[in-house]
Amino acid sequence: HQFYNSETISRMKLFKKNRNYSRESDIVEKIKNVKESGKIFRVYDPSRKWNNEWSRYHIENIVGYHPAKLSSYERMLPIIEAKSNFIFKTLNIGFDLEVGNQIESNFDRAFFIKKIIIDEDNKETRYQTYRSDSSPSTLSYITYRGAELKNMIYNQTFEDIINEINVRNPNEITINLNTSGPQFLAISEIFYPNGWHATINGIKTDIFQVNDLIRGININDKGSHVIKMWFDPPDLKWGKVLSHIGFSVIFIFIFSKK
C-alpha cells in the first residue's frame, strides 16, 4: 500500500513549525522515510487525541481514539502524557509530534529486559520509575500474572537477538529470536487479560503484563525461538459453535419437510 505523500499530510495540518524543523514537510519526510525502511513505531500526537486519523496511514497514535482501549490504559494516560523516556520507550514511540521530534532510540517493538521485579501492589514506586528517564530494557515491572515468576537479573550477550517481528495482522503477532539462555522479552503491545494466547516453538506459554501497559514473555531456554501470539476470545468460539448449531438445525428442518 502507498504510505502517503507530503501534500496529503500537509492538508491534514497535523504538524506545526518549531525550532527543530524549518518546514512542516521536514518531519513528514522523516516519518515517511522511517516507515518505508520497515521500522515499526508509534507516534505521540495529542492534537489528534480523540480520533484515529493516523490509522489511515497505518500508524498508531498512542493517544488516539480506539474503542478497545482498556480502563488500565486510561488510568496510565497522565503518566503517558508526562512524556518520560521510560514510557516512550515502553510504548515504542518514535516521534513526538507535539514538538516535532524524532526519538532515535525508540524503534523497538520488542526488547529484552535485563532486570524484572514482580510488583503488583507498590504502585507509587513503579510510577516514580515510569516518570523517569531510565530505560525499561534495564529494569521493568511484572504487574499482572507474576505469581509464577521471581525477581530476576538476566545475563545478556551478543547472542540475544530479535531477528524479525511481524505485526501486520492486528490479531496475530510473530517474533523470531535467538537467546543465549533464559531471557524475558517485552512486546510493546497493550496487554489484554482475556482472549490473547501465546506459544514458544509451538508450546503454550503465559503472557504477563509489563509496566502496567504492555506484554511480556518468559523464555526459559537457549536457542532459536518462534513466539506466536494470537487473539481468540472465548465468546468468539461460542459464537461459532452456536452459529454451526443454528445452521444444522435449519438444514435438518428444511430437508425433513421434503
Coordinates of C-alpha atoms in Angstrom, one line a residue:
H1 CA 0.0 0.0 0.0
Q2 CA 1.1 3.5 -0.7
F3 CA 2.0 5.1 2.6
Y4 CA 1.2 8.8 1.9
N5 CA 2.7 11.8 0.3
S6 CA 3.7 15.2 1.8
E7 CA 0.8 17.0 0.1
T8 CA -1.7 14.7 1.7
I9 CA -0.3 15.1 5.2
S10 CA 0.1 18.9 4.8
R11 CA -3.6 19.1 4.0
M12 CA -4.3 17.3 7.3
K13 CA -2.5 20.1 9.1
L14 CA -1.1 17.6 11.7
F15 CA 2.1 19.5 12.3
K16 CA 3.2 22.9 13.3
K17 CA 6.5 24.7 12.8
N18 CA 9.1 24.5 15.6
R19 CA 12.7 25.3 16.2
N20 CA 13.9 21.9 15.2
Y21 CA 12.4 21.9 11.6
S22 CA 12.5 24.7 9.1
R23 CA 9.4 23.5 7.3
E24 CA 6.3 21.3 8.1
S25 CA 7.4 18.8 5.4
D26 CA 10.7 18.0 7.2
I27 CA 9.1 15.9 9.9
V28 CA 6.6 14.4 7.4
E29 CA 9.6 13.3 5.2
K30 CA 11.3 11.8 8.3
I31 CA 8.2 9.8 9.2
K32 CA 7.8 8.6 5.6
N33 CA 11.4 7.5 5.3
V34 CA 11.4 5.6 8.7
K35 CA 8.1 3.9 7.8
E36 CA 9.3 2.8 4.3
S37 CA 12.6 1.5 5.9
G38 CA 10.5 -1.2 7.6
K39 CA 10.8 0.1 11.1
I40 CA 7.8 -0.3 13.5
F41 CA 6.9 2.7 15.6
R42 CA 4.1 4.8 17.1
V43 CA 3.6 8.5 17.3
Y44 CA 2.6 10.7 20.1
D45 CA 0.2 13.3 18.7
P46 CA -2.1 14.9 21.4
S47 CA -3.7 17.2 18.7
R48 CA -5.5 14.0 17.4
K49 CA -6.3 12.6 20.8
W50 CA -9.9 11.9 20.2
N51 CA -9.8 10.4 16.7
N52 CA -7.9 7.7 14.8
E53 CA -6.8 9.8 11.8
W54 CA -3.3 8.4 11.8
S55 CA -4.6 4.9 11.3
R56 CA -5.5 5.8 7.8
Y57 CA -1.7 5.8 7.2
H58 CA -1.1 2.6 9.1
I59 CA 0.5 4.4 12.0
E60 CA -0.8 4.2 15.6
N61 CA -1.1 7.4 17.6
I62 CA -0.6 6.2 21.2
V63 CA -3.1 8.8 22.5
G64 CA -5.5 8.5 19.6
Y65 CA -9.0 7.1 19.9
H66 CA -9.5 3.4 19.9
P67 CA -12.7 1.7 21.1
A68 CA -10.8 -1.3 22.6
K69 CA -8.6 0.6 24.9
L70 CA -8.9 -0.7 28.5
S71 CA -9.5 1.1 31.7
S72 CA -6.0 0.2 32.8
Y73 CA -4.6 2.1 29.8
E74 CA -6.8 5.1 30.5
R75 CA -5.5 5.2 34.1
M76 CA -2.0 5.4 32.7
L77 CA -2.7 8.4 30.4
P78 CA -1.5 11.1 32.8
I79 CA 1.9 9.3 33.0
I80 CA 2.0 8.8 29.3
E81 CA 1.3 12.5 28.8
A82 CA 4.2 13.3 31.1
K83 CA 6.4 12.0 28.2
S84 CA 9.2 10.4 30.1
N85 CA 11.9 8.4 28.3
F86 CA 10.8 5.3 30.2
I87 CA 7.2 5.4 29.0
F88 CA 8.0 6.5 25.4
K89 CA 10.4 3.6 25.0
T90 CA 8.0 1.2 26.6
L91 CA 5.3 2.2 24.1
N92 CA 7.6 2.3 21.1
I93 CA 7.0 6.0 20.4
G94 CA 9.4 7.1 17.6
F95 CA 8.0 10.6 17.0
D96 CA 6.8 13.2 19.5
L97 CA 4.6 15.3 17.2
E98 CA 3.7 17.8 20.0
V99 CA 7.2 19.2 19.4
G100 CA 8.2 17.6 16.1
N101 CA 11.0 15.4 17.4
Q102 CA 12.2 12.0 16.2
I103 CA 13.3 9.8 19.1
E104 CA 16.2 7.7 17.6
S105 CA 16.4 5.1 20.3
N106 CA 12.7 4.1 20.4
F107 CA 12.2 1.9 17.3
D108 CA 12.0 -1.4 19.1
R109 CA 8.5 -3.1 19.2
A110 CA 10.1 -5.8 21.3
F111 CA 13.1 -5.8 23.6
F112 CA 14.9 -7.9 26.2
I113 CA 14.8 -6.8 29.9
K114 CA 17.9 -7.1 32.0
K115 CA 16.1 -7.0 35.4
I116 CA 12.5 -7.8 36.2
I117 CA 10.8 -7.0 39.5
I118 CA 7.5 -8.7 40.5
D119 CA 5.3 -5.9 41.8
E120 CA 1.5 -5.9 41.6
D121 CA 1.0 -3.8 44.7
N122 CA 3.6 -1.0 45.2
K123 CA 2.2 1.4 42.6
E124 CA 3.9 4.5 43.9
T125 CA 7.4 3.1 43.5
R126 CA 6.6 1.9 40.0
Y127 CA 5.1 5.2 39.0
Q128 CA 8.3 7.0 40.1
T129 CA 10.2 4.8 37.7
Y130 CA 7.7 5.3 34.9
R131 CA 8.2 9.1 35.2
S132 CA 12.0 8.8 35.0
D133 CA 14.4 8.8 32.1
S134 CA 15.7 5.3 32.8
S135 CA 15.2 2.6 30.2
P136 CA 12.6 -0.2 30.5
S137 CA 15.2 -2.6 29.0
T138 CA 17.3 -2.1 32.1
L139 CA 14.5 -2.5 34.7
S140 CA 10.8 -3.3 34.3
Y141 CA 8.0 -4.5 36.5
I142 CA 5.7 -7.5 36.1
T143 CA 2.4 -6.1 37.2
Y144 CA -0.1 -8.9 36.5
R145 CA 0.2 -12.7 36.5
G146 CA 3.6 -12.6 38.1
A147 CA 3.0 -15.2 40.8
E148 CA 4.9 -17.9 39.0
L149 CA 7.9 -15.7 38.4
K150 CA 10.5 -14.2 40.7
N151 CA 12.7 -11.2 40.7
M152 CA 15.4 -11.9 38.2
I153 CA 18.6 -10.4 36.6
Y154 CA 19.3 -11.8 33.1
N155 CA 22.8 -12.1 31.5
Q156 CA 22.5 -10.7 28.0
T157 CA 25.1 -11.3 25.3
F158 CA 25.6 -10.7 21.6
E159 CA 23.7 -13.9 21.0
D160 CA 20.4 -12.4 22.3
I161 CA 18.9 -11.1 19.0
I162 CA 15.4 -10.3 17.8
N163 CA 15.6 -11.2 14.2
E164 CA 12.1 -10.4 12.9
I165 CA 8.7 -9.1 14.1
N166 CA 5.5 -9.4 12.1
V167 CA 2.7 -7.2 13.4
R168 CA 0.9 -6.7 10.1
N169 CA -2.2 -8.6 11.4
P170 CA -3.6 -6.8 14.4
N171 CA -4.9 -10.2 15.8
E172 CA -1.6 -12.1 15.3
I173 CA 2.0 -11.4 16.2
T174 CA 5.0 -13.5 15.3
I175 CA 8.5 -12.9 16.6
N176 CA 11.7 -14.8 15.6
L177 CA 14.6 -14.5 18.0
N178 CA 17.7 -16.1 19.5
T179 CA 18.7 -16.3 23.1
S180 CA 21.9 -17.2 24.9
G181 CA 19.9 -18.6 27.8
P182 CA 16.8 -17.6 29.9
Q183 CA 15.5 -14.1 29.0
F184 CA 12.5 -12.0 29.4
L185 CA 11.0 -10.4 26.3
A186 CA 8.8 -7.3 26.4
I187 CA 6.5 -6.8 23.5
S188 CA 5.2 -3.2 23.1
E189 CA 1.6 -4.2 22.5
I190 CA -1.1 -3.2 25.0
F191 CA -1.8 -6.0 27.5
Y192 CA -5.3 -7.6 27.4
P193 CA -6.1 -10.0 30.2
N194 CA -8.5 -12.1 28.1
G195 CA -8.5 -13.5 24.6
W196 CA -4.8 -13.4 23.8
H197 CA -2.8 -16.6 23.7
A198 CA 0.9 -17.3 23.1
T199 CA 3.3 -20.2 22.2
I200 CA 7.1 -20.6 22.1
N201 CA 8.1 -23.0 19.4
G202 CA 4.5 -24.4 19.5
I203 CA 4.4 -24.9 23.3
K204 CA 1.8 -22.8 25.1
T205 CA 3.2 -20.1 27.4
D206 CA 1.8 -17.3 29.6
I207 CA 1.6 -13.6 28.7
F208 CA 2.5 -11.3 31.5
Q209 CA 1.7 -7.6 32.0
V210 CA 4.8 -5.4 32.0
N211 CA 4.9 -1.9 33.4
D212 CA 1.1 -1.7 33.8
L213 CA 0.8 -1.4 30.0
I214 CA 2.4 -3.9 27.7
R215 CA 3.0 -7.7 27.3
G216 CA 5.9 -9.9 28.3
I217 CA 7.0 -13.5 27.6
N218 CA 9.4 -15.5 29.8
I219 CA 11.8 -17.6 27.8
N220 CA 13.5 -20.4 29.7
D221 CA 16.0 -21.9 27.2
K222 CA 18.9 -21.0 25.0
G223 CA 18.4 -21.3 21.2
S224 CA 16.2 -20.2 18.4
H225 CA 12.6 -19.4 19.2
V226 CA 9.4 -18.5 17.4
I227 CA 6.9 -16.7 19.6
K228 CA 3.4 -16.5 18.3
M229 CA 0.6 -14.5 19.8
W230 CA -3.0 -14.5 18.6
F231 CA -6.4 -13.2 19.6
D232 CA -9.1 -15.8 20.1
P233 CA -11.6 -14.8 22.8
P234 CA -13.9 -17.4 24.4
D235 CA -17.1 -15.6 23.3
L236 CA -16.0 -15.8 19.7
K237 CA -15.6 -19.5 20.0
W238 CA -19.1 -19.9 21.5
G239 CA -20.4 -17.7 18.7
K240 CA -19.0 -20.0 16.1
V241 CA -20.4 -23.1 17.9
L242 CA -23.9 -21.5 18.2
S243 CA -23.8 -20.5 14.5
H244 CA -23.0 -24.0 13.4
I245 CA -25.7 -25.5 15.6
G246 CA -28.2 -23.0 14.3
F247 CA -27.2 -23.8 10.7
S248 CA -27.5 -27.5 11.3
V249 CA -31.0 -27.2 12.9
I250 CA -32.2 -25.1 9.9
F251 CA -30.7 -27.6 7.5
I252 CA -32.3 -30.6 9.2
F253 CA -35.7 -28.7 9.4
I254 CA -35.7 -27.8 5.7
F255 CA -34.8 -31.3 4.5
S256 CA -37.2 -33.0 6.9
K257 CA -40.0 -31.2 5.2
K258 CA -39.2 -32.7 1.9

